[in-house]
XYZ file of C-alpha atoms in Angstrom:
372
model
C 185.822 22.300 51.518
C 183.124 23.238 48.977
C 183.030 26.925 47.963
C 180.226 28.342 45.782
C 180.591 31.636 43.972
C 178.423 33.521 41.440
C 179.816 33.570 37.897
C 179.477 37.158 36.596
C 182.344 37.980 34.242
C 182.561 36.575 30.787
C 185.538 34.445 31.896
C 183.609 33.056 34.762
C 180.457 32.402 32.680
C 182.566 30.673 30.084
C 183.955 28.361 32.773
C 180.389 27.764 33.895
C 179.517 26.645 30.388
C 182.621 24.584 29.880
C 182.289 22.461 33.022
C 180.176 19.741 31.380
C 182.857 19.363 28.678
C 185.042 17.938 31.496
C 182.316 16.036 33.320
C 181.117 14.229 30.149
C 184.452 13.921 28.394
C 184.497 10.738 26.268
C 180.801 10.153 26.919
C 179.407 9.126 23.503
C 175.838 10.056 24.378
C 176.367 13.647 25.617
C 175.770 16.351 23.003
C 177.785 19.482 23.759
C 176.249 22.902 23.254
C 177.861 25.646 21.194
C 179.844 27.800 23.685
C 179.143 30.996 21.855
C 175.443 30.236 21.713
C 175.336 29.529 25.485
C 177.208 32.801 26.178
C 174.620 34.723 24.072
C 171.745 33.099 25.916
C 173.171 34.094 29.280
C 173.967 37.723 28.090
C 171.353 39.960 29.796
C 171.961 42.604 27.056
C 171.150 40.178 24.214
C 168.533 37.681 25.415
C 165.122 39.429 25.804
C 163.982 36.730 28.280
C 165.709 38.849 30.931
C 162.967 41.511 30.434
C 160.714 39.150 32.406
C 163.150 36.979 34.201
C 166.285 36.986 36.239
C 169.029 34.425 36.575
C 172.180 33.919 38.512
C 174.859 31.473 37.623
C 176.761 29.610 40.391
C 179.871 27.480 40.331
C 181.046 25.115 42.976
C 184.698 24.377 43.646
C 186.749 21.954 45.777
C 190.467 22.749 46.028
C 190.026 25.379 43.356
C 188.614 22.813 40.875
C 185.153 23.216 39.436
C 182.961 20.386 40.591
C 179.451 21.661 39.882
C 177.224 24.445 38.451
C 173.622 25.619 38.607
C 171.464 28.539 37.323
C 168.933 29.991 39.688
C 166.018 31.498 37.737
C 162.888 33.450 38.407
C 160.408 33.838 35.489
C 158.360 36.829 36.632
C 155.684 36.179 34.095
C 155.086 32.797 35.739
C 155.151 34.377 39.192
C 153.086 37.425 38.620
C 150.651 36.322 35.897
C 150.185 32.641 36.705
C 150.637 33.194 40.480
C 153.039 30.282 40.669
C 155.459 31.208 43.448
C 158.295 29.205 41.912
C 161.999 29.626 41.651
C 163.502 27.520 38.889
C 166.939 25.956 38.465
C 168.570 24.782 35.293
C 171.958 24.068 33.733
C 172.686 21.862 36.680
C 175.722 19.563 36.652
C 177.822 18.140 39.434
C 180.275 15.385 40.320
C 178.873 12.410 42.244
C 178.901 14.217 45.601
C 175.456 15.076 47.058
C 177.119 17.714 49.298
C 178.033 19.614 46.146
C 174.501 19.284 44.821
C 173.146 20.570 48.114
C 175.552 23.553 48.228
C 174.521 24.629 44.751
C 170.816 24.241 45.483
C 171.168 26.356 48.640
C 171.792 29.353 46.330
C 168.483 28.580 44.541
C 166.656 28.330 47.897
C 168.162 31.665 48.911
C 166.880 33.394 45.782
C 163.436 31.940 46.352
C 163.139 32.882 49.957
C 164.461 36.356 49.227
C 161.537 36.877 46.831
C 158.928 35.184 49.027
C 158.511 32.202 46.694
C 157.363 28.946 48.105
C 158.841 26.172 46.046
C 161.726 25.256 43.728
C 161.452 23.236 40.580
C 163.891 21.977 37.960
C 165.844 21.387 35.990
C 164.289 23.775 33.430
C 165.224 26.837 31.503
C 163.816 30.334 31.298
C 160.834 29.412 29.092
C 158.982 26.599 27.260
C 161.452 26.819 24.382
C 164.364 25.947 26.550
C 165.599 22.454 27.657
C 163.723 20.778 30.446
C 163.937 17.725 32.721
C 166.400 15.446 34.449
C 167.082 12.316 32.368
C 165.804 9.305 34.313
C 165.826 6.722 31.499
C 167.877 6.464 28.356
C 171.415 7.058 29.567
C 172.566 4.883 26.702
C 170.741 7.012 24.042
C 172.145 9.886 22.020
C 170.849 13.227 23.207
C 169.678 16.088 20.991
C 170.623 19.669 20.747
C 167.454 20.602 22.660
C 167.860 18.232 25.690
C 170.145 17.945 28.625
C 172.114 14.768 29.373
C 173.002 13.747 32.913
C 174.505 10.939 34.864
C 172.186 8.427 36.681
C 173.417 9.570 40.097
C 171.654 12.967 39.727
C 168.311 11.334 40.499
C 169.791 9.809 43.751
C 170.990 13.235 44.810
C 167.625 14.858 44.352
C 165.833 12.090 46.179
C 168.302 12.202 49.090
C 167.738 15.961 49.359
C 163.958 15.582 49.682
C 162.870 16.474 46.177
C 159.693 14.879 44.734
C 158.743 14.330 41.112
C 156.675 17.217 39.713
C 156.392 16.701 35.905
C 157.163 13.757 33.714
C 158.224 13.805 30.054
C 158.755 11.146 27.442
C 160.786 10.990 24.302
C 160.214 8.450 21.550
C 161.652 7.327 18.310
C 160.335 5.466 15.245
C 161.829 4.462 11.888
C 160.398 6.391 8.984
C 159.507 2.993 7.458
C 156.789 2.811 10.127
C 154.963 5.703 8.469
C 152.282 4.206 6.204
C 150.737 6.883 4.018
C 147.390 5.129 3.904
C 146.856 6.184 7.541
C 146.479 9.750 6.487
C 146.393 10.147 2.793
C 142.685 9.076 2.526
C 141.669 11.653 5.107
C 143.631 14.541 3.693
C 141.397 15.529 0.805
C 138.207 15.073 2.907
C 139.576 17.297 5.652
C 140.763 19.940 3.178
C 137.298 20.156 1.612
C 135.299 19.902 4.831
C 137.184 22.718 6.605
C 138.486 24.618 3.474
C 142.103 24.137 4.485
C 145.306 24.065 2.519
C 148.966 23.280 3.360
C 151.832 25.643 2.910
C 155.274 24.420 2.117
C 158.498 26.460 1.578
C 161.727 26.249 -0.232
C 163.342 29.469 1.008
C 163.533 30.917 4.539
C 162.336 34.344 3.300
C 159.026 32.637 2.402
C 158.553 31.522 5.908
C 159.237 34.836 7.652
C 155.786 36.488 7.005
C 154.158 33.754 9.005
C 156.520 33.500 11.996
C 154.753 35.940 14.291
C 151.470 34.226 13.627
C 153.135 30.863 14.369
C 154.245 32.084 17.822
C 150.738 33.467 18.523
C 149.336 29.978 17.608
C 152.017 28.369 19.794
C 150.862 30.434 22.773
C 147.241 29.662 22.030
C 147.584 25.919 21.441
C 149.739 25.275 24.553
C 148.017 27.638 26.966
C 146.168 24.925 28.903
C 149.284 23.004 29.804
C 150.141 23.489 33.473
C 153.817 24.289 32.772
C 153.256 26.803 29.970
C 154.508 30.404 29.976
C 153.616 32.414 26.942
C 156.296 33.786 24.572
C 156.367 37.562 24.696
C 156.499 39.905 21.707
C 160.115 40.806 22.210
C 161.006 37.071 22.567
C 159.339 36.397 19.213
C 161.740 38.665 17.472
C 164.707 37.096 19.259
C 163.701 33.502 18.381
C 162.917 34.551 14.826
C 166.425 35.858 14.359
C 168.137 33.005 16.297
C 166.314 29.914 14.989
C 164.382 30.386 11.811
C 167.358 30.935 9.563
C 168.918 27.768 11.058
C 165.978 25.497 10.152
C 165.549 23.973 6.791
C 162.566 25.776 5.254
C 161.317 22.574 3.685
C 161.012 21.171 7.319
C 158.525 23.900 8.283
C 154.870 23.076 7.486
C 151.906 25.319 7.893
C 148.119 24.835 7.432
C 145.793 27.809 6.672
C 142.092 28.241 6.386
C 140.018 29.883 3.634
C 140.816 33.353 4.970
C 144.550 32.516 4.940
C 144.687 32.428 8.734
C 147.218 30.072 10.265
C 145.537 27.195 12.047
C 148.383 24.630 12.401
C 152.154 24.468 12.196
C 155.002 22.078 12.623
C 158.760 22.446 12.794
C 161.163 19.578 12.307
C 164.964 19.829 12.310
C 167.638 17.525 11.058
C 169.527 15.869 13.841
C 172.615 17.945 14.732
C 173.821 15.652 17.533
C 176.802 14.018 15.861
C 177.765 17.303 14.219
C 177.729 19.021 17.587
C 179.903 16.265 19.106
C 182.397 16.795 16.280
C 182.315 20.564 16.771
C 182.905 20.075 20.526
C 181.485 23.464 21.459
C 183.185 25.543 18.748
C 181.909 26.864 15.404
C 185.416 27.431 14.091
C 187.420 26.249 12.431
C 185.432 23.134 11.487
C 182.286 23.184 13.674
C 180.259 25.277 11.184
C 181.069 22.883 8.394
C 179.949 19.825 10.442
C 176.649 21.542 11.243
C 176.106 22.551 7.631
C 176.705 18.979 6.466
C 174.173 17.712 9.008
C 171.656 20.352 7.837
C 171.954 19.130 4.309
C 172.493 15.378 4.685
C 171.308 14.087 8.086
C 169.066 11.047 7.729
C 167.598 11.560 11.233
C 165.033 14.255 11.964
C 163.827 15.768 15.258
C 160.164 16.796 15.727
C 160.627 20.068 17.544
C 157.209 21.807 17.730
C 153.696 21.202 16.542
C 150.688 23.354 17.276
C 147.064 23.350 16.230
C 144.453 25.952 16.983
C 142.094 24.763 19.738
C 139.026 24.835 17.465
C 140.752 22.527 14.969
C 142.112 20.075 17.461
C 140.750 16.477 17.095
C 139.652 17.184 13.504
C 142.413 15.329 11.700
C 144.330 18.405 10.666
C 147.635 16.641 11.347
C 146.916 14.477 8.346
C 147.741 17.413 6.162
C 151.053 17.992 8.005
C 151.986 14.285 7.865
C 151.211 14.157 4.155
C 153.679 16.953 3.437
C 156.357 15.567 5.702
C 156.031 12.133 4.004
C 156.734 13.753 0.682
C 159.735 15.635 2.015
C 161.179 12.767 4.039
C 160.791 10.375 1.111
C 162.737 12.744 -1.116
C 165.523 13.162 1.443
C 165.806 9.476 2.356
C 165.100 10.070 6.074
C 165.527 7.001 8.161
C 164.670 7.884 11.802
C 162.138 10.240 13.380
C 162.839 11.519 16.921
C 160.304 13.180 19.214
C 161.540 15.781 21.736
C 160.324 15.766 25.385
C 156.548 15.859 25.629
C 154.574 16.002 28.868
C 153.346 12.658 29.948
C 149.951 14.223 30.639
C 149.662 15.626 27.162
C 147.565 12.756 25.727
C 146.520 14.758 22.722
C 150.100 14.986 21.414
C 150.754 11.312 22.106
C 147.726 10.220 20.077
C 149.172 11.945 16.997
C 151.855 9.396 16.707
C 149.984 6.188 17.588
C 149.937 4.834 14.018
C 153.693 5.032 13.728
C 154.403 2.562 16.611
C 156.868 4.877 18.471
C 159.159 3.437 21.115
C 159.783 5.419 24.292
C 163.593 5.493 24.568
C 164.125 8.384 27.093
C 162.175 9.664 30.108
C 162.649 12.878 32.022
C 161.345 14.519 35.151
C 161.384 17.768 36.913
C 161.757 17.722 40.683
C 160.103 20.013 43.267
C 160.838 20.951 46.859
C 158.917 23.211 49.146
C 160.848 26.144 50.566
């Protein structure tokens, strides 16, 4: 018999977080999260996303053994401001038993119906800076710290339960050796002069901080037209600033400003922490922090996390300035592989940025939808 209960206490939430450690034990492609980081993300007193969202965490058991989990989420900004009557689900994992999946999803349906919402979509997190999408291709590829991994049977479960594909995402990879500077070097000086632009690079995190709020404003502006976008609030800006900026190598953050010193483009790249997180196995101590620090300093793989360009500067070659600076940095550090995080299949503008680097799509993701 399947029983489903809401995880509320710290002990229950910790069990919710730890379930995938059992489900994917010995899977060489799964990248475990940091347990403490997940706990903080789910803490309604610490994560400001709960100012505009609510979430409930459910665990399924058979014979008192955990066999699945799911988070039921409502982003009220999305519902009230974008008028999308959607209940989200995320952090979904289950054994290969569609009855377990159905029992967990029933809790999501209940939340949606209770609040007069008309459809459910997932997997996705609270906002656009969270993980998104069910892996549908690339089960033999190493994940990243900002993507979910799942077994192939998840797709079968959702299809059996009447879900349809809503959004599609692709991830791609290319060797740094594919980057030929002649593709952007010639254009860089011309673009700088024509639009009176200049690049900003950093060596210390404290140099980045004065620009971070402007970066989030530009993030909101440059992604606003995407169908799935929910803006980052002021309080979330402060949270993400404290949580992430200190963690990112300052030399991997690139900005472009105009003649009035206004930010018009940004990009954030991170070293790959995948292998370090596998070694840490969810724990910072005693050795997890050391593995992450070593990856931060020495990883030869980088992950392109975010890139944003002000709408009035899109399609004007501004990315040439960003690529020029990354080419210098990556050459100095001996970077070998460049990895792109999930990008909407419909976002043609972002895909065109990489065309000269001959990227290979190695993973695909989808979110699934069902009417309530």
